[in-house]
mmCIF file of C-alpha atoms in Angstrom:
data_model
loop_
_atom_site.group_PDB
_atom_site.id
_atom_site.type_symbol
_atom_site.label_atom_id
_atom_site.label_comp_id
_atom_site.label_asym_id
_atom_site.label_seq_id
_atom_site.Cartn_x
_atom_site.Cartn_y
_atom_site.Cartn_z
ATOM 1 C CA UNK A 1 189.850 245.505 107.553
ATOM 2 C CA UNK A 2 191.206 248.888 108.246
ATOM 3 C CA UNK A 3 194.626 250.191 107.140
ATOM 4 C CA UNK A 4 197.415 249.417 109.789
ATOM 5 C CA UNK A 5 201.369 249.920 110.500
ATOM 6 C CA UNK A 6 203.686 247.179 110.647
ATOM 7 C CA UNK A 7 207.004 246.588 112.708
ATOM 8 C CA UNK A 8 209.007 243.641 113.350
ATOM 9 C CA UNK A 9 211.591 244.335 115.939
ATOM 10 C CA UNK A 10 214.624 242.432 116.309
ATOM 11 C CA UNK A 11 214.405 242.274 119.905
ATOM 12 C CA UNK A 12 212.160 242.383 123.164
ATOM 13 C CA UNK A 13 213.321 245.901 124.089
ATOM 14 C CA UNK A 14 212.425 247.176 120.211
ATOM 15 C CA UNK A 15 209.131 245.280 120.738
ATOM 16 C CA UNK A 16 208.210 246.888 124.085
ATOM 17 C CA UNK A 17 209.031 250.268 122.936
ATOM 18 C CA UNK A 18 207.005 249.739 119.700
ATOM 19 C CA UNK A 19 204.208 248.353 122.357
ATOM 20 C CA UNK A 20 203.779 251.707 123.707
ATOM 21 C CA UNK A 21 202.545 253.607 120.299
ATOM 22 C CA UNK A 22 198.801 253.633 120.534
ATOM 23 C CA UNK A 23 196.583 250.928 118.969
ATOM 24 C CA UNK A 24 199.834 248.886 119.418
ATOM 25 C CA UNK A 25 198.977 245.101 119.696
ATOM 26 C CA UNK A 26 201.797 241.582 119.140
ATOM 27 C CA UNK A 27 201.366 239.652 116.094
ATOM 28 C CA UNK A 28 202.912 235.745 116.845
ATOM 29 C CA UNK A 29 201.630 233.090 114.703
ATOM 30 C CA UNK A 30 198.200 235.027 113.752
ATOM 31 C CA UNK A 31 195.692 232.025 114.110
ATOM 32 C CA UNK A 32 193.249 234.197 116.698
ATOM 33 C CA UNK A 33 194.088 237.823 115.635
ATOM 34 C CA UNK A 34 194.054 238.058 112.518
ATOM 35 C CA UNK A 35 190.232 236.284 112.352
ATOM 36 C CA UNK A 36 189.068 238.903 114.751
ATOM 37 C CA UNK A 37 190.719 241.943 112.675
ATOM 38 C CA UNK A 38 188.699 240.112 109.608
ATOM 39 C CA UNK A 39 185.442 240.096 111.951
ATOM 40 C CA UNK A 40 186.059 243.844 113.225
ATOM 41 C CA UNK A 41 186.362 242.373 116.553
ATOM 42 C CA UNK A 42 190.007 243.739 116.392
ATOM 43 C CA UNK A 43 191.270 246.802 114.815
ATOM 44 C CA UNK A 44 194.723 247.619 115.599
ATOM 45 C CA UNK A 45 196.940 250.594 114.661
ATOM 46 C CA UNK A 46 200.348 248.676 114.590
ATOM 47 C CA UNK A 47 201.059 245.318 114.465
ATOM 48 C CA UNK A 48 204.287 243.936 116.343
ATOM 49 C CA UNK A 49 205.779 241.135 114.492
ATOM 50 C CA UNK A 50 207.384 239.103 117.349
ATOM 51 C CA UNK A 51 208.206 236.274 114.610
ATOM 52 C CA UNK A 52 211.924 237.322 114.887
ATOM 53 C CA UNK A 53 212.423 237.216 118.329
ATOM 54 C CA UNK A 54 214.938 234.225 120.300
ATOM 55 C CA UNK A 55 211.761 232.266 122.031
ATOM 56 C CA UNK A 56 211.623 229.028 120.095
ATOM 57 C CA UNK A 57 213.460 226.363 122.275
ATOM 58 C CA UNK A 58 212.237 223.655 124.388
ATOM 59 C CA UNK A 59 215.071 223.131 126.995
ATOM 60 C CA UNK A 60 215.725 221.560 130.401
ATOM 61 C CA UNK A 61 216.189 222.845 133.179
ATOM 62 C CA UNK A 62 219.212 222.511 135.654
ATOM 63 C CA UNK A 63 216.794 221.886 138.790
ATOM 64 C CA UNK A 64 214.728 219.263 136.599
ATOM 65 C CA UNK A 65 211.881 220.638 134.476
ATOM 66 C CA UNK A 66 211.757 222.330 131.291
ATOM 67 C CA UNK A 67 211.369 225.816 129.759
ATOM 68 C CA UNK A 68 209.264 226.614 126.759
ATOM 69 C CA UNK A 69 209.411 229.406 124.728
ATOM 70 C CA UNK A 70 206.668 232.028 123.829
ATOM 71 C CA UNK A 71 207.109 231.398 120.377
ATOM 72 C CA UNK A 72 207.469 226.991 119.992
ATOM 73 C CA UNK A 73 205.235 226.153 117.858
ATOM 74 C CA UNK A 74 202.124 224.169 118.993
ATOM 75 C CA UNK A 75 202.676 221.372 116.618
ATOM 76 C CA UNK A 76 206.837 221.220 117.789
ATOM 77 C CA UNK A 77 205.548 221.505 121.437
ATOM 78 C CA UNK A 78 202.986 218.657 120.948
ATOM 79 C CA UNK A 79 205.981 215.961 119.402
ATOM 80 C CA UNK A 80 208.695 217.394 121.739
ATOM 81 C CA UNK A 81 210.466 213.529 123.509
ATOM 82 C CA UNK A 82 210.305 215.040 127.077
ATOM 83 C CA UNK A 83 206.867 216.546 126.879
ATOM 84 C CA UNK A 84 205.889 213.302 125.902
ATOM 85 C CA UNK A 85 207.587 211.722 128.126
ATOM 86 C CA UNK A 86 207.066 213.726 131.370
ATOM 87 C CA UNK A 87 203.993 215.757 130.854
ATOM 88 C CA UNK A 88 201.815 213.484 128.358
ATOM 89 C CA UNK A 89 199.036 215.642 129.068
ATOM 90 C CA UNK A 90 200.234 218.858 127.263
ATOM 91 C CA UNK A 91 201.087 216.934 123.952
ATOM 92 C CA UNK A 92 197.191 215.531 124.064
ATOM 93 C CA UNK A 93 195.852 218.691 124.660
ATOM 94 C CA UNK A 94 197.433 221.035 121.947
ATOM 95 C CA UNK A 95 196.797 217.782 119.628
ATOM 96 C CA UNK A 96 193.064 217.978 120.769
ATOM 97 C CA UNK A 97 192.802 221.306 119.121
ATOM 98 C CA UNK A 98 192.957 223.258 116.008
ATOM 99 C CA UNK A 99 193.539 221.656 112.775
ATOM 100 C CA UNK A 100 197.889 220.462 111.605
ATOM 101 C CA UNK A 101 198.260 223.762 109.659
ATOM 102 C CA UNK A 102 196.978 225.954 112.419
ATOM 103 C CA UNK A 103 199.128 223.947 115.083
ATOM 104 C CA UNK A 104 202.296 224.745 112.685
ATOM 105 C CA UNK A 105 201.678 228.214 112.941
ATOM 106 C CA UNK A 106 199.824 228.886 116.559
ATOM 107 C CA UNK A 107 202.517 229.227 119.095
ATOM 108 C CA UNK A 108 202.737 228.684 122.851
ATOM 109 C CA UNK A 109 201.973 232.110 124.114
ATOM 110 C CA UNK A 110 199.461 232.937 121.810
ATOM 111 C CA UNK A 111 197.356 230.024 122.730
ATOM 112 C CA UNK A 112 197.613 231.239 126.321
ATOM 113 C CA UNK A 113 196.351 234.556 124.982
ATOM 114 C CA UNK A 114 193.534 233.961 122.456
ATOM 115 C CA UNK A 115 190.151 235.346 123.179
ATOM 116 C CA UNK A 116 186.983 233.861 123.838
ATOM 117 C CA UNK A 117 184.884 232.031 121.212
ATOM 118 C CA UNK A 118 181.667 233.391 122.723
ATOM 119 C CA UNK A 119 179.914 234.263 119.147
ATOM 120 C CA UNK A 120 178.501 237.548 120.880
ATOM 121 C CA UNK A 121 181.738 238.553 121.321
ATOM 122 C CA UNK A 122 182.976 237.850 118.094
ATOM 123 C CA UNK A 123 179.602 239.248 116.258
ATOM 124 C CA UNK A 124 179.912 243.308 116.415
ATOM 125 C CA UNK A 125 176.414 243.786 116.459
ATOM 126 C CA UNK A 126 175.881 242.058 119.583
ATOM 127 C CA UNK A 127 176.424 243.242 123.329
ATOM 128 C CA UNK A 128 179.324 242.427 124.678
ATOM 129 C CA UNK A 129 181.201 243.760 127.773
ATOM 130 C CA UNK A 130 184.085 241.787 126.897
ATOM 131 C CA UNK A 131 184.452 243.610 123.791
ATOM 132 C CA UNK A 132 183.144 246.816 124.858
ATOM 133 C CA UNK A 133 182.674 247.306 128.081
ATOM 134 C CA UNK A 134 179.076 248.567 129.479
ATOM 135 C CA UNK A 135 177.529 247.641 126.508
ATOM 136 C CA UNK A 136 175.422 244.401 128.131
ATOM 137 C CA UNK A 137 175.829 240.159 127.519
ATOM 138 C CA UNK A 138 173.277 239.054 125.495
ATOM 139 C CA UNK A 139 174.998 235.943 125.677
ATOM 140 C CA UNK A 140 172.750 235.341 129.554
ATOM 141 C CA UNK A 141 169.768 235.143 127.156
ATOM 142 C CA UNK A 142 170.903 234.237 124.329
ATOM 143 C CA UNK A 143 172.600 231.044 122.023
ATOM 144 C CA UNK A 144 174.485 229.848 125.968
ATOM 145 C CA UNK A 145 175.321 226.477 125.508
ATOM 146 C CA UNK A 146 178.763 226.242 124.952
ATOM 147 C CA UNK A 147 179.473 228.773 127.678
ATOM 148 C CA UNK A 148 180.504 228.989 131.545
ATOM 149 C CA UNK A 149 178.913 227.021 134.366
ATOM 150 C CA UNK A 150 181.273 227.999 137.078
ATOM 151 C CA UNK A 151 182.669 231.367 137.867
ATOM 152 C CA UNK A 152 180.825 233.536 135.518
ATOM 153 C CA UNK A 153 179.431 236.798 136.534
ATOM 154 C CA UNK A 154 176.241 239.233 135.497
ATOM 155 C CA UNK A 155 178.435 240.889 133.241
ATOM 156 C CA UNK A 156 180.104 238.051 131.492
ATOM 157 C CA UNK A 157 179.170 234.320 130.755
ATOM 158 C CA UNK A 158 182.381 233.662 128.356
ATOM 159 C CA UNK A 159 184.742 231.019 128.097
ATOM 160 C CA UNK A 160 188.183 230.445 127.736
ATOM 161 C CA UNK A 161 188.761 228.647 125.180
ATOM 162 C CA UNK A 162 192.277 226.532 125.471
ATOM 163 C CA UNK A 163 193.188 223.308 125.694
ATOM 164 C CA UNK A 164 196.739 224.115 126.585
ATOM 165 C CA UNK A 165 195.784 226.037 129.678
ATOM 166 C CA UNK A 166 193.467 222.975 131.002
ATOM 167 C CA UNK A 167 196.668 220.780 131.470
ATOM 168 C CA UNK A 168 199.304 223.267 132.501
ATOM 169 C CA UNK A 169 196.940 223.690 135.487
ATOM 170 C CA UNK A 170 197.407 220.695 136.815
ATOM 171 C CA UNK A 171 201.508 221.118 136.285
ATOM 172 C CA UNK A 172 201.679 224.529 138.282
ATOM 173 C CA UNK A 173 203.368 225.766 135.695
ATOM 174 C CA UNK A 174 204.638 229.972 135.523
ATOM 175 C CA UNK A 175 204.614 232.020 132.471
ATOM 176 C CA UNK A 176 207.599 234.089 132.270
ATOM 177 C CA UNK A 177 207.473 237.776 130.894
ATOM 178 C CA UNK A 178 208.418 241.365 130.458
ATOM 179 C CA UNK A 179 206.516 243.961 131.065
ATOM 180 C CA UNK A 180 207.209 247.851 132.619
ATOM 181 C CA UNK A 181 209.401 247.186 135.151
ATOM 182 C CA UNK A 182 211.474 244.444 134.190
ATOM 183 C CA UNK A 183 211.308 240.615 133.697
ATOM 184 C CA UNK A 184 208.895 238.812 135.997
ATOM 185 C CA UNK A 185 206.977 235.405 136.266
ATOM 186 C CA UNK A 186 203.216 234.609 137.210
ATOM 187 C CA UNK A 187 201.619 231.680 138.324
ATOM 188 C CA UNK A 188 199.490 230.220 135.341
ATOM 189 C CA UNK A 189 196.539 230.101 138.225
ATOM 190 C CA UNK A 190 197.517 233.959 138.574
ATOM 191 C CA UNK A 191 197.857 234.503 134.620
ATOM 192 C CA UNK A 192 193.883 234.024 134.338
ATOM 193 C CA UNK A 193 190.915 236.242 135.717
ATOM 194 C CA UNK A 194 187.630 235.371 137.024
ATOM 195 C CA UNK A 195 185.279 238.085 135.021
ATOM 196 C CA UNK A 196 183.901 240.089 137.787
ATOM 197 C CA UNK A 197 183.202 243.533 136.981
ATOM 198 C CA UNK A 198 185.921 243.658 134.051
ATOM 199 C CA UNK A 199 185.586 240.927 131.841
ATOM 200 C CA UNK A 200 187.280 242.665 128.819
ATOM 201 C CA UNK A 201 190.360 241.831 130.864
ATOM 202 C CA UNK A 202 191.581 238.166 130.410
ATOM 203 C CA UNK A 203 194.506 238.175 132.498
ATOM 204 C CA UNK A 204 196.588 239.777 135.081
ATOM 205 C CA UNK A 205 199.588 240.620 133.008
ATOM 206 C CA UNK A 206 200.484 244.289 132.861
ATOM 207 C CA UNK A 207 199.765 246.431 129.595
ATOM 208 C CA UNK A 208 202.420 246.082 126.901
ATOM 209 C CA UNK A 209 203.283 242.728 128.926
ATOM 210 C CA UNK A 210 205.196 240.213 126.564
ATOM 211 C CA UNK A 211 205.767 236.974 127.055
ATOM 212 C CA UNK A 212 208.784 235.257 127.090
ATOM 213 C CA UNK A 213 208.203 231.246 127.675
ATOM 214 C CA UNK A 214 206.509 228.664 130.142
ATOM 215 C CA UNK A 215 208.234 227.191 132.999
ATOM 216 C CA UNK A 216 207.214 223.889 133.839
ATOM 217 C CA UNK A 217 208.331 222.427 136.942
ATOM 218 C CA UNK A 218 210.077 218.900 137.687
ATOM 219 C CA UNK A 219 206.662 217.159 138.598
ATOM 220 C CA UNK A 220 206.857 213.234 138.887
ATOM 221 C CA UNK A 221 202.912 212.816 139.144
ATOM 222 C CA UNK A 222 202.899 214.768 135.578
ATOM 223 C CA UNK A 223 203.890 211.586 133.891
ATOM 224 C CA UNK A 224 200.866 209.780 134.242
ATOM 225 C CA UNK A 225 198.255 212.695 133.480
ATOM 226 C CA UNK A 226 195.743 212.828 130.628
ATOM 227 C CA UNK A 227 193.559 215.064 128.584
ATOM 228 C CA UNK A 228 190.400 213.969 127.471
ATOM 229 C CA UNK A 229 188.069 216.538 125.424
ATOM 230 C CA UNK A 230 184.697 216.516 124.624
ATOM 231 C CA UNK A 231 183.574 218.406 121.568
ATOM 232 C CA UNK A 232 180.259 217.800 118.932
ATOM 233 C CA UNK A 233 182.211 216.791 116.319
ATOM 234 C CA UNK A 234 185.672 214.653 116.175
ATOM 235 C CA UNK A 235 188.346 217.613 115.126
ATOM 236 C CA UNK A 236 188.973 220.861 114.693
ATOM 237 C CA UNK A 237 186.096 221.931 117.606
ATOM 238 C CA UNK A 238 186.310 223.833 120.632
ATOM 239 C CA UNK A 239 185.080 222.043 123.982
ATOM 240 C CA UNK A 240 182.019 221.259 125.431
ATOM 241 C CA UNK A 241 183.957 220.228 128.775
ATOM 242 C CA UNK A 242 187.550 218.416 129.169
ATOM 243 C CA UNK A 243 189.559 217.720 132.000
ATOM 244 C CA UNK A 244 193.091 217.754 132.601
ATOM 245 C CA UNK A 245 194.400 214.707 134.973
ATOM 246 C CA UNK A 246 196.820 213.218 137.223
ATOM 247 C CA UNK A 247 197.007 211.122 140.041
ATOM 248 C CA UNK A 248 198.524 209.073 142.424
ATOM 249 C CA UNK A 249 197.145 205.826 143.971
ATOM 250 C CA UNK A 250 198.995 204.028 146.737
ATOM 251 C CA UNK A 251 197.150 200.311 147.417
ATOM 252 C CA UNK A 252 193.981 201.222 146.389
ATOM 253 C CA UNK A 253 194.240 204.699 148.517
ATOM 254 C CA UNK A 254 194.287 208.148 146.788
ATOM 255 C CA UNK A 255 197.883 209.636 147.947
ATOM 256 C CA UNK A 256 197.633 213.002 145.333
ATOM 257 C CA UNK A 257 195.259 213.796 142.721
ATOM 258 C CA UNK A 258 195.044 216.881 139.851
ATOM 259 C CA UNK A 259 192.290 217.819 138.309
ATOM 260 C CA UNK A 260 191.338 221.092 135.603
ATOM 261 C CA UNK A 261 188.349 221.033 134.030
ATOM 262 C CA UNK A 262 188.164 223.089 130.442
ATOM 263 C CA UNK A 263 185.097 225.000 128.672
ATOM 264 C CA UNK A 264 183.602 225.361 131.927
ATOM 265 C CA UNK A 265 185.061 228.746 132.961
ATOM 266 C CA UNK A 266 186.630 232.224 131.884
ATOM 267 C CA UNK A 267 189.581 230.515 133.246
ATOM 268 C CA UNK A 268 191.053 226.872 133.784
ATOM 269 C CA UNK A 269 189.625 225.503 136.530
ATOM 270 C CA UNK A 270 191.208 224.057 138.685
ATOM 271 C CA UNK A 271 189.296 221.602 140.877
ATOM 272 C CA UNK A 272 190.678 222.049 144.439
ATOM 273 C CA UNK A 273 187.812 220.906 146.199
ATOM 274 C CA UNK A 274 187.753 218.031 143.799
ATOM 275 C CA UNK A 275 191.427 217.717 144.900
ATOM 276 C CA UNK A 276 190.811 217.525 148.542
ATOM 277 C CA UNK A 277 187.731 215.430 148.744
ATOM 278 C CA UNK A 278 190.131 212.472 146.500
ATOM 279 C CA UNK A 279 193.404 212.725 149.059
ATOM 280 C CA UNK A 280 192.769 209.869 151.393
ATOM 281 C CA UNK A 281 189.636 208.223 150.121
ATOM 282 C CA UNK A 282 189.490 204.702 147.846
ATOM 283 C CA UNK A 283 190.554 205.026 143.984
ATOM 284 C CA UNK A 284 186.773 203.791 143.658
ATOM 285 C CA UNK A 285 183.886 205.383 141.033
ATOM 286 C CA UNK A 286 181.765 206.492 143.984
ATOM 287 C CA UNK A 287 185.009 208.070 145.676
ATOM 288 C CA UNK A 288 185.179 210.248 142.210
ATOM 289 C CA UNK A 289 181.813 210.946 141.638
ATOM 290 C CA UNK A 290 181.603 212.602 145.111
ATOM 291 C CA UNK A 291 184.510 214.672 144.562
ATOM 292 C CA UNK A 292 183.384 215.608 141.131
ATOM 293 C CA UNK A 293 180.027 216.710 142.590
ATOM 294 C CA UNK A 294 181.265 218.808 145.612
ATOM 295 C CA UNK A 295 183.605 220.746 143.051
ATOM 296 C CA UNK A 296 180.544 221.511 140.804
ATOM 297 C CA UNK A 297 178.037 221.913 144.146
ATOM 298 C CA UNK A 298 179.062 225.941 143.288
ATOM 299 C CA UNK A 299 178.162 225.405 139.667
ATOM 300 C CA UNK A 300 175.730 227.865 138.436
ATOM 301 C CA UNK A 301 174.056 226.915 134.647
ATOM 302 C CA UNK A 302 172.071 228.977 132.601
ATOM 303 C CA UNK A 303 169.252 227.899 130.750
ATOM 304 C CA UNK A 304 170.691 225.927 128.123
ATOM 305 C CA UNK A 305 174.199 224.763 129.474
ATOM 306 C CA UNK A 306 173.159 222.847 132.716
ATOM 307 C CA UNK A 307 174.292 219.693 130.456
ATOM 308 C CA UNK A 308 177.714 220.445 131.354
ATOM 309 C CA UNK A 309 177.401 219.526 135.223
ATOM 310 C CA UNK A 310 176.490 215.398 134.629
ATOM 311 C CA UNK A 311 179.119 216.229 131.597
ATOM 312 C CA UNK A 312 181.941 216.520 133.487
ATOM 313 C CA UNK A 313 181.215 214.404 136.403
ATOM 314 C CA UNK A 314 180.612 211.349 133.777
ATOM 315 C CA UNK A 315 183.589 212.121 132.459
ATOM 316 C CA UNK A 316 185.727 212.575 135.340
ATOM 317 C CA UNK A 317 184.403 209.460 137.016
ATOM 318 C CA UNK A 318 185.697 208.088 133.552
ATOM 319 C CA UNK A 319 188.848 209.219 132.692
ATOM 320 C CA UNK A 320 190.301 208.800 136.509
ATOM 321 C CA UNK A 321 188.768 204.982 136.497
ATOM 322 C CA UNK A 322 190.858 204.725 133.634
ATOM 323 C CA UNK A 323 193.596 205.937 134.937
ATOM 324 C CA UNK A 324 193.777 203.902 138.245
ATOM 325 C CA UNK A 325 192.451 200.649 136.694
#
């Protein structure tokens, strides 16, 4: 690890001016940074300590909702009464990953944030256009099984690799930051980006961005969703495929459904087409098993991951049979 500066600002405006020294990058809880700084992955010239900033409350809202700040812990977030309560699908998904201690620590924007677990783009000596850009993916032809099915690109085959992300989808929720020209908020289906050409870019927030907390809207169908995650070993594993769930049946009828599917994409995907095909048609296993397979019709499998398309239709059939038994 190379030699770095420190600061820990008492305040967004210190930590956006301290943002815009070179090398500068925001240090929350640490879980996903500091390992890549260990693996050379990440070599910063400052670190922003945003451990001092006012962003750890969980709070309603006035119009029905809540707000979560950048900086609740995962572990606080996951116990919170009204998460529980109203979004049950958010508790099981931060408890679905990462061990207790790193949940203590790993906060609510920097889950949003981390970076792929593709091991070429942690491993230096390998090609990587996520981590430098031009240099190749020898992930297409390489170890692939853990890795995207839908949405990829030539130049990039990553995943992303939270839970958390899976179930806001399906909660149109909006990150709220700061960046250059003020305070703004973004769509979590805007925060994320498709690779394309520039796959060392995760999200659409502006440099020097920093966020302040997660708005999650008054949602009534949220109270009945799930996460379910699928994973080689029983803890402390990234995905092989999830999905993030909720819906609404209406005698025997499909009136709304919600589906994100996890591990699957450099984003959360959401399933719209899965979403469309399920409005109107009988809460039956054949009904989701159609759905599932005109959403993953577009799916695209390398050599080694083309488990991952029965994967998740098995366990979508599943999980919403579950649900509307």
């Amino acid at each position: 690890m190379r030699p770095f500066a420190y600061e820990r600002p008492g305040d967004a405006e210190g930590a956006l001016a301290t943002m815009v020294r070179p090398g500068a990058v925001y240090l929350a809880g640490g879980t996903n940074l500091v390992d890549l700084m260990k693996l050379g992955v990440s070599a910063p010239d400052v670190l922003v300590d945003l451990s001092h900033l006012p962003y750890r409350d969980i709070e309603a809202l006035p119009s029905g909702g809540l707000h979560v700040g950048a900086l609740v812990p995962n572990s606080d977030l996951a116990t919170h009464p009204a998460v529980r309560a109203a979004y049950p699908a958010l508790s099981q998904a931060v408890l679905a990953g990462a061990s207790g201690q790193l949940r203590n620590r790993a906060t609510v924007a920097g889950n949003l944030l981390q970076r792929t677990r593709c091991r070429y783009f942690q491993d230096v000596t390998k090609a990587c256009n996520k981590r430098n850009p031009g240099s190749g993916c020898d992930a297409r032809e390489g170890e692939h099984h853990d890795l995207a099915i839908l949405g990829a690109s030539p130049q990039c085959v990553a995943t992303n690799p939270s839970d958390l992300a899976v179930a806001l989808s399906i909660m149109d929720a909006s990150v709220q930051y700061i960046g250059p020209h003020g305070s703004a908020e973004i769509s979590v289906h805007d925060l994320f980006r498709r690779p394309g050409e520039r796959p060392d870019r995760d999200t659409n927030l502006p440099g020097g961005a920093l966020i302040t907390g997660v708005v999650l809207p008054e949602l009534p169908i949220a109270a009945t969703s799930v996460y379910r995650k699928v994973r080689d070993r029983a803890s402390f594993a990234f995905a092989a495929g999830s999905i993030a769930a909720a819906v609404d049946v209406r005698e025997g009828v499909v009136h709304d459904a919600r589906i994100a599917w996890g591990a699957v994409a450099h984003l959360p995907w959401r399933a719209w087409t899965a979403e469309r095909a399920l409005r109107g048609a009988p809460a039956t296993a054949d009904s989701f098993a159609r759905a599932a397979d005109e959403e993953l019709a577009g799916a695209r499998p390398l050599r080694d991951n083309g488990y991952k398309v029965p994967l998740l239709r098995n366990l979508t059939v599943e999980v919403l049979r579950e649900m509307t038994s």
